[in-house]
PDB file of C-alpha atoms in Angstrom:
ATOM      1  CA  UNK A  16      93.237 135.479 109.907  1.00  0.00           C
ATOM      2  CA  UNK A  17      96.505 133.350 109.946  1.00  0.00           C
ATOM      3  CA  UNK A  18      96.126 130.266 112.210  1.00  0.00           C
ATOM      4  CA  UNK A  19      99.613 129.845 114.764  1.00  0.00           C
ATOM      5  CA  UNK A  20      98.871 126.812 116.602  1.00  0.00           C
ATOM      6  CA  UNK A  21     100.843 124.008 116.184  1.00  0.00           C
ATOM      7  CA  UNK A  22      99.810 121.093 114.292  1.00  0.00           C
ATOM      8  CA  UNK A  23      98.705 117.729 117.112  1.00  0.00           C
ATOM      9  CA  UNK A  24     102.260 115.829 115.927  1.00  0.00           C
ATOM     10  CA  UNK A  25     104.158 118.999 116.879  1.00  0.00           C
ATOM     11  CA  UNK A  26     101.980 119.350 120.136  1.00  0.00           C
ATOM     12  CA  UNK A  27     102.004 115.634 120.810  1.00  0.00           C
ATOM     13  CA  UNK A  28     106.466 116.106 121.294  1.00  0.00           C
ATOM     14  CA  UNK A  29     106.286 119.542 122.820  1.00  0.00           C
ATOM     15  CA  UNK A  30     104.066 118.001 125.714  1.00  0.00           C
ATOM     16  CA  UNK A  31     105.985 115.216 125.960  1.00  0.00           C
ATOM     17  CA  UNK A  32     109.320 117.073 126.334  1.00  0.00           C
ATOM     18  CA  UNK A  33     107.507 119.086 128.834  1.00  0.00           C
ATOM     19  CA  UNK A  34     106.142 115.982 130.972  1.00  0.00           C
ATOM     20  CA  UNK A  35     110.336 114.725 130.884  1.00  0.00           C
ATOM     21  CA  UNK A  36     111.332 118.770 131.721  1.00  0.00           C
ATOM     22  CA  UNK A  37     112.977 119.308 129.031  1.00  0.00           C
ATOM     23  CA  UNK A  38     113.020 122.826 127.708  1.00  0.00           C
ATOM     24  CA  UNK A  39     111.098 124.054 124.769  1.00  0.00           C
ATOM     25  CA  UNK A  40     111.314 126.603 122.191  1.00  0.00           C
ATOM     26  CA  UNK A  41     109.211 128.059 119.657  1.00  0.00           C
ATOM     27  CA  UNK A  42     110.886 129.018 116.896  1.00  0.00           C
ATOM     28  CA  UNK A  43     109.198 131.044 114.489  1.00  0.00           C
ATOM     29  CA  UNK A  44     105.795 131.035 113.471  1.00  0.00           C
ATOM     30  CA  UNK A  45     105.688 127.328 112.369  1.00  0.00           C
ATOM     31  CA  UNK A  46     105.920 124.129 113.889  1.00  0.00           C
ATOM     32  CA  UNK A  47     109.733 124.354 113.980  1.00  0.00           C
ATOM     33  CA  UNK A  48     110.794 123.664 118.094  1.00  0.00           C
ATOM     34  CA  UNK A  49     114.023 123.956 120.309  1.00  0.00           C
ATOM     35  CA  UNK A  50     114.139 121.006 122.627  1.00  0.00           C
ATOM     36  CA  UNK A  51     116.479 121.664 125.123  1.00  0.00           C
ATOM     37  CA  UNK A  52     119.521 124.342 125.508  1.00  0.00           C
ATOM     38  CA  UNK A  53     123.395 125.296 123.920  1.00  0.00           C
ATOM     39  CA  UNK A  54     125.511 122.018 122.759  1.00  0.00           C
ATOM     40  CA  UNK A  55     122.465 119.660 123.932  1.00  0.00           C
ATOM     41  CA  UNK A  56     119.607 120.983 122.233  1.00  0.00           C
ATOM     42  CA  UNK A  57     118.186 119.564 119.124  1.00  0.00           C
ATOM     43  CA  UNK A  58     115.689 121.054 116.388  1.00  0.00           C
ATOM     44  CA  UNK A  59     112.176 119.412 115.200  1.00  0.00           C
ATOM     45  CA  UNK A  60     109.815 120.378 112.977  1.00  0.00           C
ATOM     46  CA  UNK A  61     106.377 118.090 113.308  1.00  0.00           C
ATOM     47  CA  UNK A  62     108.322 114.717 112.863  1.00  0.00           C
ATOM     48  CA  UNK A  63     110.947 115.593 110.658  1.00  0.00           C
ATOM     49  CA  UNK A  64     114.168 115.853 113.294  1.00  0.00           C
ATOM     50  CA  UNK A  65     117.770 117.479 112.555  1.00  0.00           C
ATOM     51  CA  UNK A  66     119.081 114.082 111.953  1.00  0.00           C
ATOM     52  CA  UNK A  67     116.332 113.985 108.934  1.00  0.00           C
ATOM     53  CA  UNK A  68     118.542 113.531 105.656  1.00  0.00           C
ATOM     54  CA  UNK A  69     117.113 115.915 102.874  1.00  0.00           C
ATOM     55  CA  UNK A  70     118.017 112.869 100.419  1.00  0.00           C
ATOM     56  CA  UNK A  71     115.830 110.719 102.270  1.00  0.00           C
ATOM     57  CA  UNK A  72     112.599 113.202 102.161  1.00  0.00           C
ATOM     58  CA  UNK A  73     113.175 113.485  98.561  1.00  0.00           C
ATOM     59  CA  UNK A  74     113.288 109.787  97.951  1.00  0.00           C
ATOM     60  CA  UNK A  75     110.054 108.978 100.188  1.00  0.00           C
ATOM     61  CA  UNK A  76     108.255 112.292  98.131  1.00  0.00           C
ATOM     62  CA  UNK A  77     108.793 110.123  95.003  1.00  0.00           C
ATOM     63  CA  UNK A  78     106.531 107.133  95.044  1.00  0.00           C
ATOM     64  CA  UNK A  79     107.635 105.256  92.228  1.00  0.00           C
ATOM     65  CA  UNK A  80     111.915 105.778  93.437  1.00  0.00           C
ATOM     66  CA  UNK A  81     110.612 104.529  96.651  1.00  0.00           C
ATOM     67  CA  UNK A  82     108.790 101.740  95.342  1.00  0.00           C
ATOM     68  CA  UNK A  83     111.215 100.281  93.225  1.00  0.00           C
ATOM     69  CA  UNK A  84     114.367 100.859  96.167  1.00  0.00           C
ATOM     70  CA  UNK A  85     112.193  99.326  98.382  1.00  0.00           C
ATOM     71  CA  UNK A  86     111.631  96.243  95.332  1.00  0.00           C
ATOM     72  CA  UNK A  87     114.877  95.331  95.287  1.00  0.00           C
ATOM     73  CA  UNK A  88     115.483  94.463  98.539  1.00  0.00           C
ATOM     74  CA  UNK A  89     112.586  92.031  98.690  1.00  0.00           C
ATOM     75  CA  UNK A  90     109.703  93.996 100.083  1.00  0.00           C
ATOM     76  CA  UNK A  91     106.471  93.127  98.144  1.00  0.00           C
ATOM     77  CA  UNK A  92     105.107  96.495  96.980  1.00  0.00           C
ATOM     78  CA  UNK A  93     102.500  96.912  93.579  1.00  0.00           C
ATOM     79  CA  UNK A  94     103.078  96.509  89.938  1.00  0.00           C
ATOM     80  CA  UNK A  95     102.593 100.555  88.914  1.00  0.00           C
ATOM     81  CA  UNK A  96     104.493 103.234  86.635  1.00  0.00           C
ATOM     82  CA  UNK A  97     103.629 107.139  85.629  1.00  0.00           C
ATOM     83  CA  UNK A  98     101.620 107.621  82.636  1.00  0.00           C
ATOM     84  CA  UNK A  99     101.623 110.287  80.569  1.00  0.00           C
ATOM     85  CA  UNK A 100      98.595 110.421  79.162  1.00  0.00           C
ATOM     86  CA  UNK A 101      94.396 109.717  79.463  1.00  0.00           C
ATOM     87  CA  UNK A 102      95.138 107.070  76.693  1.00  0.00           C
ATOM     88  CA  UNK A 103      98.033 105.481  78.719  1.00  0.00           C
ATOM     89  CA  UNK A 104      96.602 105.678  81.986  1.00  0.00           C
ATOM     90  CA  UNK A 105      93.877 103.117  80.794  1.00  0.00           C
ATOM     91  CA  UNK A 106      95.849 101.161  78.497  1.00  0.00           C
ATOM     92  CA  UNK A 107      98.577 100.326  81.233  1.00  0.00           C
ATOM     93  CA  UNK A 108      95.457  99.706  83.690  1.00  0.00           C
ATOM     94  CA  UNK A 109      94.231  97.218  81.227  1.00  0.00           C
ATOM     95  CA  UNK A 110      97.382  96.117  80.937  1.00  0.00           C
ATOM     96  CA  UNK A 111      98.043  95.151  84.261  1.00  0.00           C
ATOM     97  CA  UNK A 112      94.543  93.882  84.646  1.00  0.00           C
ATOM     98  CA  UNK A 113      91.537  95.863  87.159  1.00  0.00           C
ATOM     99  CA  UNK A 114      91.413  96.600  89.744  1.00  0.00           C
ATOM    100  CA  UNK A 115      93.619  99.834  89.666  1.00  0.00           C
ATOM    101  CA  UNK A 116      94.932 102.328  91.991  1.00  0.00           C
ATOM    102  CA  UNK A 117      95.319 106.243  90.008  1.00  0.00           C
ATOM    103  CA  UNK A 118      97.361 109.078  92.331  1.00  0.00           C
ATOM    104  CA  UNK A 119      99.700 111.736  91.865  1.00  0.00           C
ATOM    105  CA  UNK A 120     103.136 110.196  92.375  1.00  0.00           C
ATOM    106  CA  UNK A 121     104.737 113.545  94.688  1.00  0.00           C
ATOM    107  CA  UNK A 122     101.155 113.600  96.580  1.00  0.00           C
ATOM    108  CA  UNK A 123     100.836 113.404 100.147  1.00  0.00           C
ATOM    109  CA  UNK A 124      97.998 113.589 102.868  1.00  0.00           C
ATOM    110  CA  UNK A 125      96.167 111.647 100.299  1.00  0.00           C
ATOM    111  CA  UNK A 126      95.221 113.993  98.155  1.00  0.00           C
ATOM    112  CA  UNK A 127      94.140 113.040  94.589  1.00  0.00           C
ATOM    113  CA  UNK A 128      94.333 109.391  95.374  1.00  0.00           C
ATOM    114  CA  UNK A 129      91.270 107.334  93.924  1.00  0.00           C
ATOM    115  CA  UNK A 130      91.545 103.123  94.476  1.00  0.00           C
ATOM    116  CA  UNK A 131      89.908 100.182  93.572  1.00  0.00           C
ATOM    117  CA  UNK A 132      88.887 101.176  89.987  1.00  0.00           C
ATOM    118  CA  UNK A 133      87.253  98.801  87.748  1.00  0.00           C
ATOM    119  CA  UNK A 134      86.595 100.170  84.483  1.00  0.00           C
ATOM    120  CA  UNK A 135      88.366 102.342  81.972  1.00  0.00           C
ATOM    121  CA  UNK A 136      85.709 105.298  82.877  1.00  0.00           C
ATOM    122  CA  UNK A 137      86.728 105.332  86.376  1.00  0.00           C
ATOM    123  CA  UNK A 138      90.649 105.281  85.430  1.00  0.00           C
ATOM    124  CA  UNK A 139      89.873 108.339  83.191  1.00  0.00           C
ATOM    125  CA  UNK A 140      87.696 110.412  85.788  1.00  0.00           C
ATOM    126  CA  UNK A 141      90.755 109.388  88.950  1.00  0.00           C
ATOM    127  CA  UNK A 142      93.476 110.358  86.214  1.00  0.00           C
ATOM    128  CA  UNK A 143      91.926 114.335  85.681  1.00  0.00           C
ATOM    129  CA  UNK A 144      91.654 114.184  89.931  1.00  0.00           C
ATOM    130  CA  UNK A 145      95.579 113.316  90.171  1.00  0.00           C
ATOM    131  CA  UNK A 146      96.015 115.801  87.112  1.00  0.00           C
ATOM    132  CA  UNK A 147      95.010 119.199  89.363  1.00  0.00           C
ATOM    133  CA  UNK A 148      97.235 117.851  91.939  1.00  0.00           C
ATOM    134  CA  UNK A 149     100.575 117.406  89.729  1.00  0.00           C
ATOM    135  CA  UNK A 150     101.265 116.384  86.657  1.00  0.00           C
ATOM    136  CA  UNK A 151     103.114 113.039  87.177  1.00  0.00           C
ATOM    137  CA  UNK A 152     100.287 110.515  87.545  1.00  0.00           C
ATOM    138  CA  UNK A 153     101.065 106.805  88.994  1.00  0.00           C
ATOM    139  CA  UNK A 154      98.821 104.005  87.821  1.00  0.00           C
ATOM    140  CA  UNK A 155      99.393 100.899  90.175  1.00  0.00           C
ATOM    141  CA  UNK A 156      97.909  97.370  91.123  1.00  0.00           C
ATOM    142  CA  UNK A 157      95.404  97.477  93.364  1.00  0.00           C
ATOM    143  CA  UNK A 158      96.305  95.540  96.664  1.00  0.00           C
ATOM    144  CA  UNK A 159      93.241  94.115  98.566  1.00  0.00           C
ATOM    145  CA  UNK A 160      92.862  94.037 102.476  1.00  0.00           C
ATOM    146  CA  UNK A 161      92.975  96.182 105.053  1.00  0.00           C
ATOM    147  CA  UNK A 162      95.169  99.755 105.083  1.00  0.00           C
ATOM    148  CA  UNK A 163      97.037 100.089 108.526  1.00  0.00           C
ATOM    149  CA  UNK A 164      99.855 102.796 109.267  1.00  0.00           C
ATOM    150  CA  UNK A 165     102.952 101.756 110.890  1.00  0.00           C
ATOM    151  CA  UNK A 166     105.510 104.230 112.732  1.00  0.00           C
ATOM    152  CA  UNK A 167     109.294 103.596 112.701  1.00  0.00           C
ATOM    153  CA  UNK A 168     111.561 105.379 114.907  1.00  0.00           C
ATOM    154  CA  UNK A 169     114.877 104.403 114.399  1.00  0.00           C
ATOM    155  CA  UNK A 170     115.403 100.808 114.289  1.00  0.00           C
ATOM    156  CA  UNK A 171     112.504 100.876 116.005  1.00  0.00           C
ATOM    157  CA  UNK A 172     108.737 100.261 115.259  1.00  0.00           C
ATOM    158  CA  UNK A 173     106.696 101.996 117.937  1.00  0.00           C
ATOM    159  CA  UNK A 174     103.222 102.022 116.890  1.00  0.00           C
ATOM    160  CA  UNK A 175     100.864 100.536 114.193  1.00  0.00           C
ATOM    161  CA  UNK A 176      97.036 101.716 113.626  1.00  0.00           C
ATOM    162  CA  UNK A 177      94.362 100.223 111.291  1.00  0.00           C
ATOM    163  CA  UNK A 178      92.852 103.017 108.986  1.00  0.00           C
ATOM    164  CA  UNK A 179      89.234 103.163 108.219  1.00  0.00           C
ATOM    165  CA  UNK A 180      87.964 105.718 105.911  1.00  0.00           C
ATOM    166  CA  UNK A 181      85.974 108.762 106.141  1.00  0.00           C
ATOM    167  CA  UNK A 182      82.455 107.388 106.338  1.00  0.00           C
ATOM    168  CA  UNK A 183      79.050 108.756 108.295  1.00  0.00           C
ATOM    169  CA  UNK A 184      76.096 107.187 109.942  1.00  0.00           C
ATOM    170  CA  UNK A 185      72.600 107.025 109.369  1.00  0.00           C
ATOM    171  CA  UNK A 186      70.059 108.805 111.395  1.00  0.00           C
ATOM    172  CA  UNK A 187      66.831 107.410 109.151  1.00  0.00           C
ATOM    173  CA  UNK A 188      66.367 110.932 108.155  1.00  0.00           C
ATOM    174  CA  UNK A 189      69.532 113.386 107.548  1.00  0.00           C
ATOM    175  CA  UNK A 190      71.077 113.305 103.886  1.00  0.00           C
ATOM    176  CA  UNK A 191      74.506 112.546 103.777  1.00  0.00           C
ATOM    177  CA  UNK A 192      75.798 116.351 103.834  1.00  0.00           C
ATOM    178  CA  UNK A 193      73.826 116.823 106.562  1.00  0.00           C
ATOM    179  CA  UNK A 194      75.442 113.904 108.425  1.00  0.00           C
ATOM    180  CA  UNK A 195      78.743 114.866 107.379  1.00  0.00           C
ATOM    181  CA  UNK A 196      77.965 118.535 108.583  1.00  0.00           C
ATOM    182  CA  UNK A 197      77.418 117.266 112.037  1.00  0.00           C
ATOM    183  CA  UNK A 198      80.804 115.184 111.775  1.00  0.00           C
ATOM    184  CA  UNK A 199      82.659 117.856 111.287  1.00  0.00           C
ATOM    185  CA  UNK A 200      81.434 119.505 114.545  1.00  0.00           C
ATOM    186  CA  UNK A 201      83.300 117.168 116.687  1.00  0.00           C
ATOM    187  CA  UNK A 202      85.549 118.953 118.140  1.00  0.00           C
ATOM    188  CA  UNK A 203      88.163 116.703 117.464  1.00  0.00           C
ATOM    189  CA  UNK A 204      88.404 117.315 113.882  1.00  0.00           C
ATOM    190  CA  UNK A 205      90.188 120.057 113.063  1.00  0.00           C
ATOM    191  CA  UNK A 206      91.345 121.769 109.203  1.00  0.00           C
ATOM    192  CA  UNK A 207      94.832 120.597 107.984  1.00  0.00           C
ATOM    193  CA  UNK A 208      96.326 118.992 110.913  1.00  0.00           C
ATOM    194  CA  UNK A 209      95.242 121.039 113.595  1.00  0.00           C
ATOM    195  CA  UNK A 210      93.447 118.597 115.637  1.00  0.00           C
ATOM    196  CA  UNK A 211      94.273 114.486 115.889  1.00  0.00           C
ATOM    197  CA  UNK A 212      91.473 113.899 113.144  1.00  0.00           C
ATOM    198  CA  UNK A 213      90.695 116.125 110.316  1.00  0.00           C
ATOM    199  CA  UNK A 214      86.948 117.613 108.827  1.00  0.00           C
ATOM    200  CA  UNK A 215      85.117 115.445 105.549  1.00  0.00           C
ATOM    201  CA  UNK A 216      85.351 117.343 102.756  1.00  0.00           C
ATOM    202  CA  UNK A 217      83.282 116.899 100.248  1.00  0.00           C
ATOM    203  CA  UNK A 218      85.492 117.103  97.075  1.00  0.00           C
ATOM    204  CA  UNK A 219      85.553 115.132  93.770  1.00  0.00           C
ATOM    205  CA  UNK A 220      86.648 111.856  94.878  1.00  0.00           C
ATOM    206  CA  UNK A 221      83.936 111.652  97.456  1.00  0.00           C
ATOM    207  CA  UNK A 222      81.762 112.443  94.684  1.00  0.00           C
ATOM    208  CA  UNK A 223      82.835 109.852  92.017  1.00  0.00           C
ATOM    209  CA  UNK A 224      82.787 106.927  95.108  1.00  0.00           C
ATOM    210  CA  UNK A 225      79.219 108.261  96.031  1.00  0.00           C
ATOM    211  CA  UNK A 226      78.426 107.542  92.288  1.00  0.00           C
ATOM    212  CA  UNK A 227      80.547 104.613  92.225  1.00  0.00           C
ATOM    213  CA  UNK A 228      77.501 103.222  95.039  1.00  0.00           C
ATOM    214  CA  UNK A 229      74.826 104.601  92.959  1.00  0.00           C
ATOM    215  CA  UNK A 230      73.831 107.517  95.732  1.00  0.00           C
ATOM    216  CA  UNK A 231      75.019 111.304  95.826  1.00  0.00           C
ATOM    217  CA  UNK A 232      75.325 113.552  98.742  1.00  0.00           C
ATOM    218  CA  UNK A 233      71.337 113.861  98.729  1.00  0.00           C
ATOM    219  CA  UNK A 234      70.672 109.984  99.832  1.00  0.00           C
ATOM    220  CA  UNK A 235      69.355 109.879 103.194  1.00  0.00           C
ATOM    221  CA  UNK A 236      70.841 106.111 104.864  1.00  0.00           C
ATOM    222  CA  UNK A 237      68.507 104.271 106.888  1.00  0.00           C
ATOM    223  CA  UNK A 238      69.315 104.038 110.627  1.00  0.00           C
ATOM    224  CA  UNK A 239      72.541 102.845 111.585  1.00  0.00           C
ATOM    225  CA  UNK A 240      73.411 102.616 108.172  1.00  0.00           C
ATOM    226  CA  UNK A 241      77.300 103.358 107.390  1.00  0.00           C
ATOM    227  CA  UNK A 242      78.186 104.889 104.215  1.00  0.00           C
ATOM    228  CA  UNK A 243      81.484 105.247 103.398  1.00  0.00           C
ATOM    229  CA  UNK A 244      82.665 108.593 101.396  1.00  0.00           C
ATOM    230  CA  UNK A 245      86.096 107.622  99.408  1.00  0.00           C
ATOM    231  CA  UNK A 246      88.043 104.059  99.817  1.00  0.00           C
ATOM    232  CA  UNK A 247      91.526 105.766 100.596  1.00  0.00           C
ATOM    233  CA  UNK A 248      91.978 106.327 104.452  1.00  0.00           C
ATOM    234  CA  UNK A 249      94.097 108.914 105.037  1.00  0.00           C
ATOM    235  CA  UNK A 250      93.352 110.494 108.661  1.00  0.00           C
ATOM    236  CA  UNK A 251      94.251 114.105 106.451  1.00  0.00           C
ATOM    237  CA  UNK A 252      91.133 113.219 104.647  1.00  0.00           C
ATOM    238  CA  UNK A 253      88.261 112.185 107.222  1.00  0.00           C
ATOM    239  CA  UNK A 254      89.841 108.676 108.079  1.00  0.00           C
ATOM    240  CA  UNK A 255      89.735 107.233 111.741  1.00  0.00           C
ATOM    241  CA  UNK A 256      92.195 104.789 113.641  1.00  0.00           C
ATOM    242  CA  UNK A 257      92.169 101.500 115.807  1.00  0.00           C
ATOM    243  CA  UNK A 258      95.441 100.596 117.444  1.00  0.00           C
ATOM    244  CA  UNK A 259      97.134  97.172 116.372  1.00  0.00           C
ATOM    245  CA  UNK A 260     100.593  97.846 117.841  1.00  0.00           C
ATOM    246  CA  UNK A 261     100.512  94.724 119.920  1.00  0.00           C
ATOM    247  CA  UNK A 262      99.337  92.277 117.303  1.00  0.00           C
ATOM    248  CA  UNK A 263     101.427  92.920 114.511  1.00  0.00           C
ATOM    249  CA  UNK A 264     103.088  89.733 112.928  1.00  0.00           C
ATOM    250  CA  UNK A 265     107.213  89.674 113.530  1.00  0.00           C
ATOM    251  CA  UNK A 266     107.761  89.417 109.824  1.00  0.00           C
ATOM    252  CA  UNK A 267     105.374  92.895 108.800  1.00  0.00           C
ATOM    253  CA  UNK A 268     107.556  94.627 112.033  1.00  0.00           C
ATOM    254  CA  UNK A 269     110.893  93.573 110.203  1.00  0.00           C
ATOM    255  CA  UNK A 270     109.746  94.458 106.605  1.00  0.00           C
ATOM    256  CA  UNK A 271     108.682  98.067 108.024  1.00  0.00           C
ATOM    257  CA  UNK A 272     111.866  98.662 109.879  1.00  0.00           C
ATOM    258  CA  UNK A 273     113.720  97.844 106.640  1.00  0.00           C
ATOM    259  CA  UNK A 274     111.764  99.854 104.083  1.00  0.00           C
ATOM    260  CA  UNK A 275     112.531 102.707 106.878  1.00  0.00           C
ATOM    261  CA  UNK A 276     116.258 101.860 106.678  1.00  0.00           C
ATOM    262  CA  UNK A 277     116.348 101.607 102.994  1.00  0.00           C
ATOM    263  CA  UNK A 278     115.050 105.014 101.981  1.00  0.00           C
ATOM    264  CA  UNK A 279     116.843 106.389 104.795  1.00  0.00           C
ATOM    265  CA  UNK A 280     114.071 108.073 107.431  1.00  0.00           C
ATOM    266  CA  UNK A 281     114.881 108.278 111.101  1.00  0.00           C
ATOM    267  CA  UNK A 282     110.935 108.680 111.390  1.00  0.00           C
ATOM    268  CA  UNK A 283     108.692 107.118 108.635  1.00  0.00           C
ATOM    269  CA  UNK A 284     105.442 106.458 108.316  1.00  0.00           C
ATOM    270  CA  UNK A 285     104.689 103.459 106.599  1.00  0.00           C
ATOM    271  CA  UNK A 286     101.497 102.449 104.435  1.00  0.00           C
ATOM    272  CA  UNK A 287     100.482  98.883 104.983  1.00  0.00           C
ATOM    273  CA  UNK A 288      97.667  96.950 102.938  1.00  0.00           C
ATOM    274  CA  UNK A 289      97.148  93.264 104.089  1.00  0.00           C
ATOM    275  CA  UNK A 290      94.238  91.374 105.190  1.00  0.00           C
ATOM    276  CA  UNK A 291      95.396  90.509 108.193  1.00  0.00           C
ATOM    277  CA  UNK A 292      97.923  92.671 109.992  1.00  0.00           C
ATOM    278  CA  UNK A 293      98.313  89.131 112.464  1.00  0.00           C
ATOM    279  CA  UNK A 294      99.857  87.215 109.266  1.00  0.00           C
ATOM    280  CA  UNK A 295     102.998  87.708 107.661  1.00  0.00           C
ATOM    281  CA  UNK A 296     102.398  90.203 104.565  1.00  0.00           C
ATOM    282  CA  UNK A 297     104.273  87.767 102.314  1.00  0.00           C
ATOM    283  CA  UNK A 298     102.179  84.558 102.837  1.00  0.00           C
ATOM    284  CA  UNK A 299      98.643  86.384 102.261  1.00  0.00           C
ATOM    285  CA  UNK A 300      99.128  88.921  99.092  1.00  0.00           C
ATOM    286  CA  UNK A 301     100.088  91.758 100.788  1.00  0.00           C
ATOM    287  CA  UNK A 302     102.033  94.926 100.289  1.00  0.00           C
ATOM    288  CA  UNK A 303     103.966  98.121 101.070  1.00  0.00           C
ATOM    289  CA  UNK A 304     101.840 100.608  99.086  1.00  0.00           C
ATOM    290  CA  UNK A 305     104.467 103.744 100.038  1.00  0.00           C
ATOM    291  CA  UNK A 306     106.441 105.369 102.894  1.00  0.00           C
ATOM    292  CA  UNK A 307     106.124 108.773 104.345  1.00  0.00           C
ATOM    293  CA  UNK A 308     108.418 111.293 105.786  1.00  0.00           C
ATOM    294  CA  UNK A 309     107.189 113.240 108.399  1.00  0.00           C
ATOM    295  CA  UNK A 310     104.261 111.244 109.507  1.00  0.00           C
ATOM    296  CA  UNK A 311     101.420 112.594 111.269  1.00  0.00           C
ATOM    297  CA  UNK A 312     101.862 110.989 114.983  1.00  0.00           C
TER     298      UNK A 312
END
């Protein structure tokens, strides 16, 4: 059966329009929505809005573009090019010294994305990953600290979270499929972006980090224990939020709102590693790893 709801960004504006009466239209079967009626009304679809240049989505969609736009105007991002090969995918890593991040370069919803690789056998394994998702694969510097996801609106930044990734908790006697079994019955998690957080899956990435700790899905944590399943923190795969809006350092907030204005989104979602959101990015090795259009809100 073909699921109709609307995604939780597209439900998050329709509810909002509805709280400021503002009329609402469902266009379609998708997420595409009519706010409002005749000369006022405008179209959105999730986050991406009428006023959403086509050049723009493009430019975000292609990592490395992004990265090096975004380069030239001063914003610190990480060393990283496409390789073409297994045999260049580990000689460029070794190159630009471990620890590495491998990833498709037109991903999204971080699919494909393995991080903080140490050893050529790790590159190789996270290349093949990125290789079923696409076949341009970026090899980049791997930027230590915490991930956080910033919103732009505008010239405006309205919110900033701190992403932690998908991990489960020890019971003292449930294996980790079990545990992330009963995870996925919260009802908040959803499939896709259905619900505000999304269900673990257990695919090959999860696998290779399990192995990566020296466990598999069959270790059974002690109490309490936390075991995390993959290092990226993508809410799309298992990842959970804090909200840092308020604490934010001026200089991240200005770097944000001009990686926005440089690749030319109205919304973006931007991807933040720094050790300490409160600091400014530039004084404590830190980095814009990419930007997204059409953010999950």
């Amino acid at each position: 059966s073909i699921n109709w709801d609307l995604g939780s960004s597209t439900v998050a504006i329709k509810k909002e329009a509805e709280a400021r009466n503002i009329p609402v239209i469902r266009l379609g079967n998708g997420s595409l929505l009519q706010l409002g009626y005749g000369i006022n009304s405008k179209k959105i679809e999730a986050t991406i809005t009428e006023n959403t240049s086509c050049i723009a989505v493009d430019t975000a969609s292609d990592k490395t573009l992004a990265k090096d736009l975004m380069w030239d105007f001063g914003i610190p991002v990480p060393t990283g090019k496409i390789v073409n090969s297994e045999q260049e995918a580990i000689e460029y890593s070794e190159k630009i010294g471990y620890p590495v991040v491998v990833k498709p370069n037109f991903g999204s919803h971080g699919d494909g994305v393995s991080i903080n690789l140490r050893n050529p056998q790790e590159v190789l394994d996270a290349y093949r990953i990125a290789r079923e998702i696409e076949n341009t694969v970026l090899v980049e510097k791997f930027i230590k600290g915490n991930h956080y996801r910033i919103l732009v609106i505008g010239d405006q930044l309205v919110a900033a979270s701190q992403r932690i990734s998908a991990r489960v908790i020890g019971d003292g006697f449930s294996n980790i499929e079990t545990l992330i079994n009963k995870e996925n019955m919260n009802p908040l998690r959803g499939m896709g972006h259905e619900k505000p957080l999304t269900k673990i899956i257990i695919d090959k990435v999860v696998q290779n980090y399990l192995k990566k700790q020296e466990i598999d899905i069959n270790y059974i944590p002690g109490k309490n224990e936390i075991v995390y399943l993959r290092e990226n923190d993508n809410l799309s795969t298992g990842g959970t939020a804090i909200d840092v809006t308020d604490i934010i350092h001026e200089e991240n907030k200005r770097m944000s709102i001009l990686a926005a204005k440089i690749i030319g989104l109205d919304v973006a979602g931007i991807d933040m590693t720094v050790t300490d959101i409160t600091k400014p990015m530039s004084a404590v090795g830190g980095a814009i790893i990419e930007i997204n259009a059409a953010p999950g809100i």
